PDB file of C-alpha atoms in Angstrom:
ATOM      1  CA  UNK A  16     288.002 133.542 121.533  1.00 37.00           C
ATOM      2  CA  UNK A  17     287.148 135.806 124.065  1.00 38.00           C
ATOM      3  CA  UNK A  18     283.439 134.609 125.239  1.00 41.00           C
ATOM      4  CA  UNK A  19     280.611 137.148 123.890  1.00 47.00           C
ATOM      5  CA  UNK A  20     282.885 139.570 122.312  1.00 47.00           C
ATOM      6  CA  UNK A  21     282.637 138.334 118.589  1.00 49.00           C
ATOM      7  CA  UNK A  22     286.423 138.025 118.349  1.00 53.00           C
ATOM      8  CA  UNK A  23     288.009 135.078 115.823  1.00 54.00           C
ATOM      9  CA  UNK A  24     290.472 132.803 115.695  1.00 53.00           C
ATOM     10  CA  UNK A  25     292.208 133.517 112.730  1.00 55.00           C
ATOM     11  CA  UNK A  26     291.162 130.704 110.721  1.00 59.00           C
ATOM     12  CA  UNK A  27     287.476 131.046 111.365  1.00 73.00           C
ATOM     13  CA  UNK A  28     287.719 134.868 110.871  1.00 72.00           C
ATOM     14  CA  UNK A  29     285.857 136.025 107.945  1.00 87.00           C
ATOM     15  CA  UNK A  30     284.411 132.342 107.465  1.00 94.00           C
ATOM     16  CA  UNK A  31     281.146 133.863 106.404  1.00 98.00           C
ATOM     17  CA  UNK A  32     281.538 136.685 104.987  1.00 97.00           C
ATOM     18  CA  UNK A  33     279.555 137.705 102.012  1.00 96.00           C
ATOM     19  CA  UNK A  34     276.570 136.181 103.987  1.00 98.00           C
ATOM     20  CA  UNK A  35     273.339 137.330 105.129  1.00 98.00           C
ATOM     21  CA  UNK A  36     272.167 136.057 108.440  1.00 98.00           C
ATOM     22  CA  UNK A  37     268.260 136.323 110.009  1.00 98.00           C
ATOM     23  CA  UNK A  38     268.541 136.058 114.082  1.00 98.00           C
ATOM     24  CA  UNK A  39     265.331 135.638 115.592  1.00 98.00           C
ATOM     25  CA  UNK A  40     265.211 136.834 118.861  1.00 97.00           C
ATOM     26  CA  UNK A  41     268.570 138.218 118.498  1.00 97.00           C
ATOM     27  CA  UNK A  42     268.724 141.154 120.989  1.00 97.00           C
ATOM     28  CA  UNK A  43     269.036 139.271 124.317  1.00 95.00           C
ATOM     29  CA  UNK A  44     270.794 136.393 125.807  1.00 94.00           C
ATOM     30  CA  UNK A  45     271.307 133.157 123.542  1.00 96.00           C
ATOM     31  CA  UNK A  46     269.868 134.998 120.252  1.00 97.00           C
ATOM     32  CA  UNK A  47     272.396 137.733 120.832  1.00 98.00           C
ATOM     33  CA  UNK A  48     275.515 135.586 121.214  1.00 98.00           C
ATOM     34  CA  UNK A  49     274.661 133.774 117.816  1.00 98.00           C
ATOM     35  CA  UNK A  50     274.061 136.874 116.071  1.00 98.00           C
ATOM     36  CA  UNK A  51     277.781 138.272 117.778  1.00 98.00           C
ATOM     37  CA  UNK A  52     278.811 135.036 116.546  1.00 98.00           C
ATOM     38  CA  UNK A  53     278.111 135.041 113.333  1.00 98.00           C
ATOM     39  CA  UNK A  54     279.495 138.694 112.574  1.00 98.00           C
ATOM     40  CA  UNK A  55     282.670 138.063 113.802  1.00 98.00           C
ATOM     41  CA  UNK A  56     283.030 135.475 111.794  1.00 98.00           C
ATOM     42  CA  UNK A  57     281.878 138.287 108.667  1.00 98.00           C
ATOM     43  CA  UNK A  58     278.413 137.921 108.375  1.00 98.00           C
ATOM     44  CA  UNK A  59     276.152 140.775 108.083  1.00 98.00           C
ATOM     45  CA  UNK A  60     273.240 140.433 110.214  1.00 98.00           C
ATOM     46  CA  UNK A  61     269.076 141.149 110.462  1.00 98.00           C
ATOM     47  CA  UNK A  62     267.707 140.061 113.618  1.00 98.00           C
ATOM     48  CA  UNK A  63     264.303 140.692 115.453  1.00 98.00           C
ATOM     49  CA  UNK A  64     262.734 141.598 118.658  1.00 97.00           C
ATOM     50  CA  UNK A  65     259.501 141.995 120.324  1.00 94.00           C
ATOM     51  CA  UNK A  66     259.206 144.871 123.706  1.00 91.00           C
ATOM     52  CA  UNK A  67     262.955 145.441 124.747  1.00 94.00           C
ATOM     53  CA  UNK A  68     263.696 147.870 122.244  1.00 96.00           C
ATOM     54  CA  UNK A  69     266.666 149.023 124.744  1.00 97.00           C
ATOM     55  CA  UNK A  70     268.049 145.645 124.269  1.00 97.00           C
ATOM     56  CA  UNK A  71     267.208 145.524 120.672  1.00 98.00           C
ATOM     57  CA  UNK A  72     269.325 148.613 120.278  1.00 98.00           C
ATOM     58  CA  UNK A  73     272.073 147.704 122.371  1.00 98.00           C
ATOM     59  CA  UNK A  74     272.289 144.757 120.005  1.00 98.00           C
ATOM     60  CA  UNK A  75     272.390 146.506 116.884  1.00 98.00           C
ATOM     61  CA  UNK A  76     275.507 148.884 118.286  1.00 98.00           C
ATOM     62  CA  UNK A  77     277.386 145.450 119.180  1.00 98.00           C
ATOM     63  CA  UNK A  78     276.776 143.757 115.997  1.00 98.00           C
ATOM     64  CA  UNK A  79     277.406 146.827 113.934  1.00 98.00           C
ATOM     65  CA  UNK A  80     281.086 147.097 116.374  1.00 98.00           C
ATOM     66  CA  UNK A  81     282.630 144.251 114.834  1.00 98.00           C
ATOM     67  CA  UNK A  82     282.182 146.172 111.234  1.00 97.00           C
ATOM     68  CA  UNK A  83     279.157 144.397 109.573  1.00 98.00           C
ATOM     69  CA  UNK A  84     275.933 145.499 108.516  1.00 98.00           C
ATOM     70  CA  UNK A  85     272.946 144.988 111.199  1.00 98.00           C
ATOM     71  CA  UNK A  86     269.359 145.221 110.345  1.00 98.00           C
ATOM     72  CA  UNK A  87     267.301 145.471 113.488  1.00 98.00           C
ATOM     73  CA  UNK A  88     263.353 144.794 113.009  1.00 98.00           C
ATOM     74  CA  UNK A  89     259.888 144.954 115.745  1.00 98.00           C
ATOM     75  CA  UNK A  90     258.169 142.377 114.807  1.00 98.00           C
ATOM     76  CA  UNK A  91     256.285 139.526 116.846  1.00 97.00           C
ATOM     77  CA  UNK A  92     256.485 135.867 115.433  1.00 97.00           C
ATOM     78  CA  UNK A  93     253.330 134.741 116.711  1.00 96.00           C
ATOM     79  CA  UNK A  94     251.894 136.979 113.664  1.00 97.00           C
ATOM     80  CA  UNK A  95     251.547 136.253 110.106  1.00 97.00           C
ATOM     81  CA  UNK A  96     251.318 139.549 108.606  1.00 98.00           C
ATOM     82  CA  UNK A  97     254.705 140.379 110.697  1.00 98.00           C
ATOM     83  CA  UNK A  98     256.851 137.799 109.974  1.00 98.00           C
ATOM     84  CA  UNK A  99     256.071 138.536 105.837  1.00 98.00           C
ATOM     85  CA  UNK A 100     256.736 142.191 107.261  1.00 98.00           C
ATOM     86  CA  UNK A 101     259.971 141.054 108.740  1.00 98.00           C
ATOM     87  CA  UNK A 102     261.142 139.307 105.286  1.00 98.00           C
ATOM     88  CA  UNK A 103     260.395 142.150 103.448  1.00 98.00           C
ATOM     89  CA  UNK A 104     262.484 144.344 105.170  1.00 98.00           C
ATOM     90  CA  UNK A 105     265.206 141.731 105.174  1.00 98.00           C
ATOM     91  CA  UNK A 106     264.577 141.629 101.081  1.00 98.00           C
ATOM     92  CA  UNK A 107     264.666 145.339 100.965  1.00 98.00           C
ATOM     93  CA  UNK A 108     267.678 145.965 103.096  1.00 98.00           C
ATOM     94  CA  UNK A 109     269.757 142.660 101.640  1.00 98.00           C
ATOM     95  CA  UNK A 110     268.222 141.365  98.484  1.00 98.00           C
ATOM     96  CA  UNK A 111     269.047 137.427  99.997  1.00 98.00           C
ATOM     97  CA  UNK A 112     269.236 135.509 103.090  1.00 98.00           C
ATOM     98  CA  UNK A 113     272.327 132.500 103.629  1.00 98.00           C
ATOM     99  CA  UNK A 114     271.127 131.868 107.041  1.00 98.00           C
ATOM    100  CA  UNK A 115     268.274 131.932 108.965  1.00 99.00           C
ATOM    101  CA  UNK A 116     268.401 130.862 112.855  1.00 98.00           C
ATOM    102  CA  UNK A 117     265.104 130.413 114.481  1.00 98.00           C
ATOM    103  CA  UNK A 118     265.683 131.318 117.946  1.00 98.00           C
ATOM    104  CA  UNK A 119     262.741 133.122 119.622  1.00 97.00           C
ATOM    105  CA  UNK A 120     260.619 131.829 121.847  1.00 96.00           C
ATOM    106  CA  UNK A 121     257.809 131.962 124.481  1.00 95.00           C
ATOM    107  CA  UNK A 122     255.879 129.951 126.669  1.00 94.00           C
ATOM    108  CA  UNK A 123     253.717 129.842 129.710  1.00 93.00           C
ATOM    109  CA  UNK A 124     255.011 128.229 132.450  1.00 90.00           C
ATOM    110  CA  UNK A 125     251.886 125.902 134.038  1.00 92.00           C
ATOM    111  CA  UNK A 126     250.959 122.190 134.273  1.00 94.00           C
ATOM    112  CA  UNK A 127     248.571 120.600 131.720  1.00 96.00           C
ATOM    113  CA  UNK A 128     245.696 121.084 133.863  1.00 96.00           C
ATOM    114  CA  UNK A 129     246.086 124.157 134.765  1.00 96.00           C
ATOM    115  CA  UNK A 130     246.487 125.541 131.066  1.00 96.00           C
ATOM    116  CA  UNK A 131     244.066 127.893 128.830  1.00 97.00           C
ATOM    117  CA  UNK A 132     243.814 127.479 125.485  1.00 97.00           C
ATOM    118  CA  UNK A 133     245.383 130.772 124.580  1.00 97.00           C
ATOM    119  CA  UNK A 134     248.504 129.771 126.623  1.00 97.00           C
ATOM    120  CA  UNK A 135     248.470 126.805 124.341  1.00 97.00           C
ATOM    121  CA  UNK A 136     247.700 129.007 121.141  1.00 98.00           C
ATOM    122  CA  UNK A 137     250.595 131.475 122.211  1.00 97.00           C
ATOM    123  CA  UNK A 138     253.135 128.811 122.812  1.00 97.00           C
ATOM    124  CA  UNK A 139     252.880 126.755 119.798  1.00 98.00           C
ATOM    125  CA  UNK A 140     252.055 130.395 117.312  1.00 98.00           C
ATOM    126  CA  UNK A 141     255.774 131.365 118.509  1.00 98.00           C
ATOM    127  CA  UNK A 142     257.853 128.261 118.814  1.00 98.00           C
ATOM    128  CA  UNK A 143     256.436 126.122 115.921  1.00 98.00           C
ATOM    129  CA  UNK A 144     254.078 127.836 113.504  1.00 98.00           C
ATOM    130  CA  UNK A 145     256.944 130.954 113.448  1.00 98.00           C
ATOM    131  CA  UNK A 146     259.650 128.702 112.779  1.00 98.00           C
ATOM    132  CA  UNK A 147     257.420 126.993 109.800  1.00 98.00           C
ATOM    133  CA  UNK A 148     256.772 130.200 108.338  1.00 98.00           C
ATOM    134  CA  UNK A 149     260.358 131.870 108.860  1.00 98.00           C
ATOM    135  CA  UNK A 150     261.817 128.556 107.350  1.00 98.00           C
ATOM    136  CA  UNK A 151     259.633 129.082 103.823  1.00 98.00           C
ATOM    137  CA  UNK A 152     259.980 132.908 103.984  1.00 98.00           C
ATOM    138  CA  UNK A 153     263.657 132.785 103.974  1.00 98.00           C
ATOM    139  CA  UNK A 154     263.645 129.591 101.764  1.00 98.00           C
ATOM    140  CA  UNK A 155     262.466 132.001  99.081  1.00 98.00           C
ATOM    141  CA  UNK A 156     265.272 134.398  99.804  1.00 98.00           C
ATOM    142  CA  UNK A 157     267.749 131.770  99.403  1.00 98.00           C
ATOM    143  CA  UNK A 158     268.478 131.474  95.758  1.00 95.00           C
ATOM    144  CA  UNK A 159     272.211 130.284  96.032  1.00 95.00           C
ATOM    145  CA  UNK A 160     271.155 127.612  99.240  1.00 98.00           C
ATOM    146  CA  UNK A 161     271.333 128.118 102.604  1.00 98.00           C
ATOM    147  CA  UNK A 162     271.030 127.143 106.317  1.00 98.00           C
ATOM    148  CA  UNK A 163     268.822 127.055 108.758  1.00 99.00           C
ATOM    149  CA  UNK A 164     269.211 126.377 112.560  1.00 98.00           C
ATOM    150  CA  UNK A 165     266.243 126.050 114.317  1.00 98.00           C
ATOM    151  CA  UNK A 166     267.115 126.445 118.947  1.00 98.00           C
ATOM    152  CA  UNK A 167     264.944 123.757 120.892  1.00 97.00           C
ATOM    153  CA  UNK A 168     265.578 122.458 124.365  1.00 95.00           C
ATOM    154  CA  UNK A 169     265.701 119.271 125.997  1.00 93.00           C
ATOM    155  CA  UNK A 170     262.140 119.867 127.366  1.00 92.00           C
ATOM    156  CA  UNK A 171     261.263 117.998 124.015  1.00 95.00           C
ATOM    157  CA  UNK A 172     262.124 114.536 125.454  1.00 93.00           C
ATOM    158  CA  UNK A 173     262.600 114.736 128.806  1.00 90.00           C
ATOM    159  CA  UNK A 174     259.734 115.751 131.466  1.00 90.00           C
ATOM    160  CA  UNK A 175     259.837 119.253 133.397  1.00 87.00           C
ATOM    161  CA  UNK A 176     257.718 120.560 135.644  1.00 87.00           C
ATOM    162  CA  UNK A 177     255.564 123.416 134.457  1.00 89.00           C
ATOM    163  CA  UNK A 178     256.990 122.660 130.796  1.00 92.00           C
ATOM    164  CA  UNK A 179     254.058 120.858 129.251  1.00 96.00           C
ATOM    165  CA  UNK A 180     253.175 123.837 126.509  1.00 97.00           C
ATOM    166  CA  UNK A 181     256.629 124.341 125.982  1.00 96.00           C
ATOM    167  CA  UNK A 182     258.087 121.278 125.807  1.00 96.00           C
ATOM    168  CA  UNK A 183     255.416 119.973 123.310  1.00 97.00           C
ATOM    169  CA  UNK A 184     256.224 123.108 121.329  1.00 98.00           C
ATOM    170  CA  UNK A 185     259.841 122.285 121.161  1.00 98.00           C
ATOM    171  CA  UNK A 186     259.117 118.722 120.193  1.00 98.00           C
ATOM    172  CA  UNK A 187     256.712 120.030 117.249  1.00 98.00           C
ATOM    173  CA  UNK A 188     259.610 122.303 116.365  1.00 98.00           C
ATOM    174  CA  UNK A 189     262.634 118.882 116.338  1.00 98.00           C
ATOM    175  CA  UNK A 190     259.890 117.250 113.942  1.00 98.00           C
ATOM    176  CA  UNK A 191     259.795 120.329 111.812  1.00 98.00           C
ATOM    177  CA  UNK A 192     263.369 120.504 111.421  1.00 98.00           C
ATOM    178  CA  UNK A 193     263.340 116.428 110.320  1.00 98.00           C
ATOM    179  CA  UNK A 194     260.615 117.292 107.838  1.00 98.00           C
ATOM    180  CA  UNK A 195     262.018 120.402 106.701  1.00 98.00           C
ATOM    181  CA  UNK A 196     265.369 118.750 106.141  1.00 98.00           C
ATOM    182  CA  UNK A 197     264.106 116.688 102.976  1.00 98.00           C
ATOM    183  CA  UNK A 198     261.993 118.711 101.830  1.00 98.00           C
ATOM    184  CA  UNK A 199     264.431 121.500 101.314  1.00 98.00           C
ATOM    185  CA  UNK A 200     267.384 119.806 100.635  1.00 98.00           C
ATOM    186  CA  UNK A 201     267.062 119.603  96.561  1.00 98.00           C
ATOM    187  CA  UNK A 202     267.715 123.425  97.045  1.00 98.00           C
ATOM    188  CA  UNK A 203     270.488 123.050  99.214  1.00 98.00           C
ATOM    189  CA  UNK A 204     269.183 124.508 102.079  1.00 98.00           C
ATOM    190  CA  UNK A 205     270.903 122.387 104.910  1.00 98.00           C
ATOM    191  CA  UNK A 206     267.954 122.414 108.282  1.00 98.00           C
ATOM    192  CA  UNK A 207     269.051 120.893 110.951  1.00 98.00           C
ATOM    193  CA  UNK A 208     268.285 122.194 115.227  1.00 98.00           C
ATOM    194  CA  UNK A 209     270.565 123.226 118.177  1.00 98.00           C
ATOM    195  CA  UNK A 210     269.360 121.508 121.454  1.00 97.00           C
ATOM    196  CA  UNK A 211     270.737 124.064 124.295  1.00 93.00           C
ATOM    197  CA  UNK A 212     270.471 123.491 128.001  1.00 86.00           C
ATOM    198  CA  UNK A 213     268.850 125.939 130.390  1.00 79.00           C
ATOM    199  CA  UNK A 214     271.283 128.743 130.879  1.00 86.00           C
ATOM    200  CA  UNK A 215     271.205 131.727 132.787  1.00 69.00           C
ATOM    201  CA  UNK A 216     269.082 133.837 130.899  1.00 64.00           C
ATOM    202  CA  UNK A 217     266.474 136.183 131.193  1.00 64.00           C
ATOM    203  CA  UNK A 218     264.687 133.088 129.846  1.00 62.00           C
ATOM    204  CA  UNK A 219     265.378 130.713 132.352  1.00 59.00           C
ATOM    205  CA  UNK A 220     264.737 133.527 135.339  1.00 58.00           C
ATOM    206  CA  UNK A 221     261.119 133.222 134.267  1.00 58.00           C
ATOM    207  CA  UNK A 222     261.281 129.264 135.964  1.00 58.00           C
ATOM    208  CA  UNK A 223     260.407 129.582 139.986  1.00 59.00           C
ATOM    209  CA  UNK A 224     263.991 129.827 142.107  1.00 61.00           C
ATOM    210  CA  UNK A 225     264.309 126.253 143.192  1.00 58.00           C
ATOM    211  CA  UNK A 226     263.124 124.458 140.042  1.00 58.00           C
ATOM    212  CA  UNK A 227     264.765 121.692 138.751  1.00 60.00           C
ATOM    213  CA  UNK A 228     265.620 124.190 134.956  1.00 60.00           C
ATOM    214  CA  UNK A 229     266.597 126.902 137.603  1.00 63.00           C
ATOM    215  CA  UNK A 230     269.100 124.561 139.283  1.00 70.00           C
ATOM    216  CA  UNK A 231     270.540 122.496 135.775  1.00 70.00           C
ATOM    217  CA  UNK A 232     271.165 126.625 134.523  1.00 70.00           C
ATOM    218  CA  UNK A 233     273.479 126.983 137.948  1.00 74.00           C
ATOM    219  CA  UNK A 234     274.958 124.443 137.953  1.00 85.00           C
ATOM    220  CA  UNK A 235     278.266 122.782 136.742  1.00 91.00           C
ATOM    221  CA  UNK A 236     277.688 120.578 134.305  1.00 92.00           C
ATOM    222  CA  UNK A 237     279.942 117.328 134.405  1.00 93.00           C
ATOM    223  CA  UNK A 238     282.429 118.874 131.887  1.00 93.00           C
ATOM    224  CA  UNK A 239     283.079 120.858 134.905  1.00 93.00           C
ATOM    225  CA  UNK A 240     281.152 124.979 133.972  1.00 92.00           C
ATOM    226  CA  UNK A 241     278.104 125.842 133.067  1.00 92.00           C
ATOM    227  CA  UNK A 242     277.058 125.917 129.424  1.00 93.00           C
ATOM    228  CA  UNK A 243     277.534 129.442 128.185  1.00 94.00           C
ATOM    229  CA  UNK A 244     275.321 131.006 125.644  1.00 96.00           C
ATOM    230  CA  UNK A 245     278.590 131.423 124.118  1.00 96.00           C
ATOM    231  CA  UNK A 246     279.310 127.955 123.506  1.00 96.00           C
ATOM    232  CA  UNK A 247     275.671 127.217 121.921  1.00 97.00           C
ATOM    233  CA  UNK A 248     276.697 130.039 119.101  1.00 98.00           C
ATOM    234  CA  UNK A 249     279.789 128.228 118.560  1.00 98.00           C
ATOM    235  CA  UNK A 250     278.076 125.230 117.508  1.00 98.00           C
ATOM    236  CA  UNK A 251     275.180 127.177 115.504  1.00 98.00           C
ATOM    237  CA  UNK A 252     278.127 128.744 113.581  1.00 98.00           C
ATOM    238  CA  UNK A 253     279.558 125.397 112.997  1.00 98.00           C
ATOM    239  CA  UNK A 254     276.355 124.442 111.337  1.00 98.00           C
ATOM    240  CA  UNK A 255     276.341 127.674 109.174  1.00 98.00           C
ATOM    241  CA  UNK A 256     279.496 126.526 107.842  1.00 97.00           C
ATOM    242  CA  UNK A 257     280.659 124.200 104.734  1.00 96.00           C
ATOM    243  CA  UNK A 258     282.410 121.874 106.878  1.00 97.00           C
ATOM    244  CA  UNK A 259     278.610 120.678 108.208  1.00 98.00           C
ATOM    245  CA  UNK A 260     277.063 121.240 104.474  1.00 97.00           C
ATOM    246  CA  UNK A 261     276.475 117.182 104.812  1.00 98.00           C
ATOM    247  CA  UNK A 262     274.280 117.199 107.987  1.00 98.00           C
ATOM    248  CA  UNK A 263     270.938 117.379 108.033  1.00 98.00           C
ATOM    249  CA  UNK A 264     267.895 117.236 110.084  1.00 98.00           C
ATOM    250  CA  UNK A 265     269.552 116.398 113.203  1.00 98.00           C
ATOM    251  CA  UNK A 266     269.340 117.916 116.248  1.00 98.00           C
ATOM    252  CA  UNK A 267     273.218 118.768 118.011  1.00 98.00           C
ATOM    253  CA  UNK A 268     273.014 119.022 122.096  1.00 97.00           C
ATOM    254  CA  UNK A 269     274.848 121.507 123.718  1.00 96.00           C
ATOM    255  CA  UNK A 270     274.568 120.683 127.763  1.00 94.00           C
ATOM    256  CA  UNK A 271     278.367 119.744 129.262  1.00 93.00           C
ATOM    257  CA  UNK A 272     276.884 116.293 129.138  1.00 93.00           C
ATOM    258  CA  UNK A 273     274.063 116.998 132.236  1.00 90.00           C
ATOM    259  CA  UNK A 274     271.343 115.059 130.316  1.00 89.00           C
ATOM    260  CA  UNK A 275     273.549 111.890 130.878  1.00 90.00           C
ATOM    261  CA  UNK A 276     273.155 112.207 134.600  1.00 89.00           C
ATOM    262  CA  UNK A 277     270.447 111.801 137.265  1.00 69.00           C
ATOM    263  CA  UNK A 278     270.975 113.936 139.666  1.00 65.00           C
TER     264      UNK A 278
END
C-alpha cells in the first residue's frame, strides 16, 4: 500500500464498507492517516477538529477522494455540550456509528511542580473525560456492535520529562479502555487502545528540540525506520476488523520495538 494515500491491497479493499467511522482529531497527522485508512478500506467517515480548519478541510477533500462519505465537525472534546453536539451531527448525517477511534489529544508540556491546575484540568478534560464520554455517546449509536480504539502513548508507563499531565492522562485513558472493555462487551462493542510511539508530528514538534520524545520520533527504531503514522492506522484498522472481534481491552504497541531498548 502506498503509505498515506488510502490505497488497498485487494483483499483488504472494501473490508469495511457499509461502516460508519468517528475520527477524533482526524484532520492532522496520526488522526488523519486512520481516518485515510479506514476509507480506503470502504468506510465512510465523520471526524473532528478544533482551530485548523485549513487542515480540517484539506482532510475532508482527501477522505471524500477515495469515494466515501466524510462528515467534518468543530467541536472541542474538552466540552460536554460539544461532544453531544458532535454525536448529533454524526446521528443526523449517518443514523449509526461501527467505529469510533478516540484520537485527540492535548497536554501541557511542564514538570509536576511547575503545573497549574487548569493545565491539569485541560489535560485530563481532553485525553480521558472525552474519551469516556465519546465511548458512551457512540455506544448508543451502535445498535448492531461496534469498535472502539482509543490512541495512548507509552508516556503511560514509562517516565518523560515534561510528561507528567500527559502521561497520567494516557494512563487514566489504558484503564478506561480495560474497564470499558467489560462493560461493553454484552453489546458487542469490542474496546481495546493503540499505544503509538512519538512520531514526527505536529504533536511531537511541541516537545523542546533535543528531548528525549524529540529524538525516539527521529530516530530509527531497531526494526530499522521510523514508525510512520501510517503504520499505527494499519494496526487501528486491524482492530476495526472481524479478524480481532475476540480482543479486548488490550492495549497493541506500535514503536519498531524502541521501548525494548535503553538507549
Amino acid at each position: 500500500m502506498a503509505s498515506g494515500s488510502g490505497e488497498q491491497s485487494p483483499e483488504r479493499a472494501g473490508e469495511l464498507t457499509g461502516k460508519v467511522a468517528l475520527v477524533t482529531g482526524g484532520s492532522r497527522g496520526i488522526g488523519r492517516a486512520i481516518a485515510m485508512e479506514l476509507a480506503g478500506r470502504g468506510a465512510d467517515i465523520a471526524f473532528n477538529y478544533f482551530r485548523n480548519h485549513a487542515a480540517a478541510r484539506e482532510a475532508e477533500e482527501a477522505i471524500s477522494g477515495l469515494g466515501v462519505r466524510c462528515l467534518r465537525v468543530r467541536a472541542h472534546l474538552g466540552d460536554g455540550d460539544a461532544i453531544e453536539g458532535l454525536f448529533d451531527r454524526v446521528s443526523a448525517e449517518y443514523g449509526r456509528l461501527d467505529i469510533l477511534v478516540n484520537n485527540a489529544a492535548s497536554g501541557v508540556m511542564r514538570p509536576a511542580s511547575e503545573l497549574e491546575e487548569r493545565h491539569w484540568d485541560w489535560t485530563l478534560d481532553i485525553n480521558a473525560k472525552g474519551p469516556w464520554k465519546c465511548a458512551i455517546a457512540a455506544a448508543n449509536l451502535m445498535t448492531d456492535g461496534g469498535t472502539v480504539v482509543n490512541l495512548t502513548s507509552p508516556g503511560s508507563t514509562s517516565v518523560l520529562p515534561d510528561y507528567f499531565v500527559v502521561g497520567v492522562s494516557k494512563a487514566a485513558l489504558e484503564s478506561l479502555t480495560r474497564y470499558l472493555a467489560v462493560e461493553l462487551a454484552p453489546r458487542n462493542i469490542a474496546v481495546n487502545a493503540v499505544s503509538a510511539s512519538f512520531i514526527k508530528t505536529d504533536a511531537v514538534d511541541a516537545f523542546p528540540e533535543g528531548s528525549l520524545a524529540y529524538e525516539m520520533a527521529g530516530r530509527p527504531t531497531p526494526a530499522g525506520r521510523v514508525v510512520t503514522p501510517e503504520d499505527v492506522a494499519r494496526v487501528v484498522a486491524f482492530l476495526c476488523g472481524e479478524d480481532a472481534r475476540m480482543i479486548r481491552g488490550q492495549i497493541l504497541l506500535v514503536d519498531g520495538g524502541e521501548m525494548l531498548v535503553r538507549r
